[in-house]
XYZ file of N, CA and C in Angstrom:
267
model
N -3.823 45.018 -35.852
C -4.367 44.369 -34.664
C -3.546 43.126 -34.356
N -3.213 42.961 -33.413
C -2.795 41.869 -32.815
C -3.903 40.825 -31.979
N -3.156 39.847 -31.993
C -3.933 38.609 -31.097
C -3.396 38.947 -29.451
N -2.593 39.432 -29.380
C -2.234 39.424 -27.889
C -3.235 40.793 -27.302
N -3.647 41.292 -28.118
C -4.455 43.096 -27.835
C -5.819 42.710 -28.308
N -6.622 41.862 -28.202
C -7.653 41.581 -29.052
C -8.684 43.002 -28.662
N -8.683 43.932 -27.932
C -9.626 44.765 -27.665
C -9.378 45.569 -28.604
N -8.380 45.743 -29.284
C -7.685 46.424 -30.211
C -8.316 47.132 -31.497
N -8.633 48.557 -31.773
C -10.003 48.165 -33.017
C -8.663 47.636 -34.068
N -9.585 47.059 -35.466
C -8.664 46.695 -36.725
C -8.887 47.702 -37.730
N -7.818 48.060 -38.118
C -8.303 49.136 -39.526
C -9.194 48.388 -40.605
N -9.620 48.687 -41.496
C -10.030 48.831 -42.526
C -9.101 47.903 -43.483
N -7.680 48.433 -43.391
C -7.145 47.998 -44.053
C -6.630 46.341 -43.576
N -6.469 46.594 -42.239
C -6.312 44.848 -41.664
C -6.904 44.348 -42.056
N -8.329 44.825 -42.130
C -9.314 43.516 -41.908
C -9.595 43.345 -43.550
N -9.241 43.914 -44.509
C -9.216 43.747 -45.810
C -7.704 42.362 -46.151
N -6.721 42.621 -45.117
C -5.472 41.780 -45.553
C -5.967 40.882 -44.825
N -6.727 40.745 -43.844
C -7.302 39.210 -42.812
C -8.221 38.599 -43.759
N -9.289 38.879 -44.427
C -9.794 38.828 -45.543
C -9.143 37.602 -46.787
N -8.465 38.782 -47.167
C -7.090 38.005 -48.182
C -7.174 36.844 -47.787
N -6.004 37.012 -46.622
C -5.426 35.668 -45.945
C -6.485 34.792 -45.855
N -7.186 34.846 -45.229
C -8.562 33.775 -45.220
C -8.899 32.948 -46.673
N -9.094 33.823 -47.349
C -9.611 33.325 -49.182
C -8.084 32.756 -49.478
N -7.093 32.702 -48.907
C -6.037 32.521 -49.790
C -6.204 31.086 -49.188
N -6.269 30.785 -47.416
C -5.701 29.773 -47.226
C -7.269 28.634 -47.384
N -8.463 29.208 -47.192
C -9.628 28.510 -48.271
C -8.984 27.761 -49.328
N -8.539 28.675 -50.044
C -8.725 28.003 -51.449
C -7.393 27.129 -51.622
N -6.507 27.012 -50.704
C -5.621 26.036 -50.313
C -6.301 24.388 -49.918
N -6.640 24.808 -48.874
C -7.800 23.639 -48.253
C -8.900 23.328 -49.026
N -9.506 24.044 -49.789
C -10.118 23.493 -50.683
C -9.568 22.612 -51.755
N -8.418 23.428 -52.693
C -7.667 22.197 -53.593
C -7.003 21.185 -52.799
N -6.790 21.057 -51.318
C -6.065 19.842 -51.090
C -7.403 18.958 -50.764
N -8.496 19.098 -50.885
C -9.625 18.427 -50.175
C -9.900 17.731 -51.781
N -10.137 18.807 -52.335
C -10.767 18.063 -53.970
C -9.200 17.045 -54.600
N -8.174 17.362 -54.298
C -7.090 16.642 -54.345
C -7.248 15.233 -54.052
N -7.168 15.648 -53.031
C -7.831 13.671 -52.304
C -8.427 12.989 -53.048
N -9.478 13.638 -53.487
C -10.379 12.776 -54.123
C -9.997 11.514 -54.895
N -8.526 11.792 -55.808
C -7.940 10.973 -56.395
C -7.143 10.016 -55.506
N -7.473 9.840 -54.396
C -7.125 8.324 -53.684
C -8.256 7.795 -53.429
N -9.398 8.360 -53.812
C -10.638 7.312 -53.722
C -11.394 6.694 -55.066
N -11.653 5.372 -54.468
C -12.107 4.884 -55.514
C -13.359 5.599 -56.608
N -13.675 4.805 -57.566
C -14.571 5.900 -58.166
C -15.948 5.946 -57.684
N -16.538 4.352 -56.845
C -18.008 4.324 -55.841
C -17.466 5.268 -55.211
N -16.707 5.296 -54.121
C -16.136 6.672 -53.140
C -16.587 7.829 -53.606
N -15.928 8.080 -54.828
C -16.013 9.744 -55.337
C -17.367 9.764 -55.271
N -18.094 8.802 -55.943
C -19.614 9.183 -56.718
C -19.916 9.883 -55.327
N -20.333 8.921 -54.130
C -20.874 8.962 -53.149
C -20.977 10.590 -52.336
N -19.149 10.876 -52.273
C -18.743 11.831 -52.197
C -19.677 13.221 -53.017
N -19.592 13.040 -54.412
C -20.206 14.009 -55.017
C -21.747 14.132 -54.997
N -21.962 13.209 -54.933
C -24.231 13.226 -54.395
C -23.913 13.288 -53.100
N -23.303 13.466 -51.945
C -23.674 14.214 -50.739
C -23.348 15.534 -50.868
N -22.632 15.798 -51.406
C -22.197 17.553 -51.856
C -23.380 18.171 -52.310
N -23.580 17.431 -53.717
C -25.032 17.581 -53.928
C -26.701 17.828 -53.453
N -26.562 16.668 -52.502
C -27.218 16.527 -51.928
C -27.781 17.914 -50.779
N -26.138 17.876 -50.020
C -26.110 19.280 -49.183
C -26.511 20.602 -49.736
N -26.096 20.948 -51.709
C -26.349 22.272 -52.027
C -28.226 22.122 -51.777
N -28.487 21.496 -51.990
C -29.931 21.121 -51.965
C -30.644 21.432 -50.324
N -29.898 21.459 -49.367
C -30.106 21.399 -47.952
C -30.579 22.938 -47.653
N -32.264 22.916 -47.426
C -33.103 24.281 -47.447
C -32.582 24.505 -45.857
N -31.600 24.271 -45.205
C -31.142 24.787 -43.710
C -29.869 25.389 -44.311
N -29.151 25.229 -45.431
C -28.254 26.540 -45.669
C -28.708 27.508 -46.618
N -27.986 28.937 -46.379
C -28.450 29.973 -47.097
C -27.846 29.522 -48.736
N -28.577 30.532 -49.817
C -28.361 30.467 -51.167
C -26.625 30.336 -51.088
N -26.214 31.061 -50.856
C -24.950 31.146 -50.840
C -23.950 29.253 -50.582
N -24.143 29.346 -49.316
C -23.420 27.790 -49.104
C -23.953 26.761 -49.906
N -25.262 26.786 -50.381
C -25.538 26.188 -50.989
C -24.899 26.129 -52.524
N -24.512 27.206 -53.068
C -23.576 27.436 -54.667
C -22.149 27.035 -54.138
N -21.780 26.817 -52.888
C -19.929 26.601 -53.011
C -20.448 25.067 -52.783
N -21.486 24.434 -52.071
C -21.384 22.810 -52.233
C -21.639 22.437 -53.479
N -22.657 23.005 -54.559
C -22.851 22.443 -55.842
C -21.218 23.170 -56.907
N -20.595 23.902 -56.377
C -18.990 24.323 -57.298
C -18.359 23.424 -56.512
N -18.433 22.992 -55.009
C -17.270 21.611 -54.457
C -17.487 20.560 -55.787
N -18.620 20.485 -55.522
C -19.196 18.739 -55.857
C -18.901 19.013 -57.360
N -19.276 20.263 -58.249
C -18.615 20.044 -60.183
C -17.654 19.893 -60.004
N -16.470 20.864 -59.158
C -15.055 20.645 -59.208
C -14.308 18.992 -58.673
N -14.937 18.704 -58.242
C -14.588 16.898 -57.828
C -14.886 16.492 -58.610
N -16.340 16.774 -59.736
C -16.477 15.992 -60.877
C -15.526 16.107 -62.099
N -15.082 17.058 -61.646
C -14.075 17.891 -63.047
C -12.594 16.737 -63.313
N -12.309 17.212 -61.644
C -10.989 16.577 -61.626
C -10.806 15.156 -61.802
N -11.808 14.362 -61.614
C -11.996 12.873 -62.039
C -12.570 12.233 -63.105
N -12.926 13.401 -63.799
C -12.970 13.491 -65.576
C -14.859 12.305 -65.582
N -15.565 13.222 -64.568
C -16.699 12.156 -64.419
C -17.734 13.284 -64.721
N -18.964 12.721 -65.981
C -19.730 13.904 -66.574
C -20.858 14.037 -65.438
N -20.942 15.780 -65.413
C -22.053 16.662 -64.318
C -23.376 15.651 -64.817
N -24.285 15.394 -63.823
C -25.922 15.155 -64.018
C -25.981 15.791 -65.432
N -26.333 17.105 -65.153
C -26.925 18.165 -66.277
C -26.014 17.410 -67.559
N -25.467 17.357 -67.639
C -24.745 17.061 -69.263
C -25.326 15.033 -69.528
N -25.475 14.763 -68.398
C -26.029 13.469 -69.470
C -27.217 13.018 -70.147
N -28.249 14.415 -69.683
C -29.660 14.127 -70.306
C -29.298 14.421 -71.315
């Protein structure tokens, strides 16, 4: 399928490689987002990571969005070597 033909049907197999491409360039934008993190201070990060938090918690998204904001918000905790809630009780 092309963009210039959009009436165009997509195989099966396109829309399996559009797919791909999508998760590939996600998870691009995702590590350059959690990347950042390390130009913010560590109040910044916290803040950062209890609104993530905060959001998996947000009963207006489905189960789903709700598990990639609480894996954003561990993986920001990861990379700034700062311990999850759950591990300090």
């Amino acid at each position: 399928m092309t963009t210039e033909k959009p009436e165009e049907a997509m195989t099966f197999g396109e829309l399996l490689a559009l797919i791909a491409e999508q998760q590939r360039r996600l998870t691009v934008i995702e590590n350059a987002f959690a990347s950042l993190t390390f130009c913010l201070d560590d109040r910044a990060s916290q803040l950062l990571v209890h609104n993530l938090f905060l959001e998996a918690q947000n009963q207006n998204h489905d189960t789903q969005l709700q598990q990639h904001f609480t894996r954003l918000a561990e993986e920001i905790q990861r990379r700034n070597g700062q311990v999850p809630p759950e591990a300090q009780a």
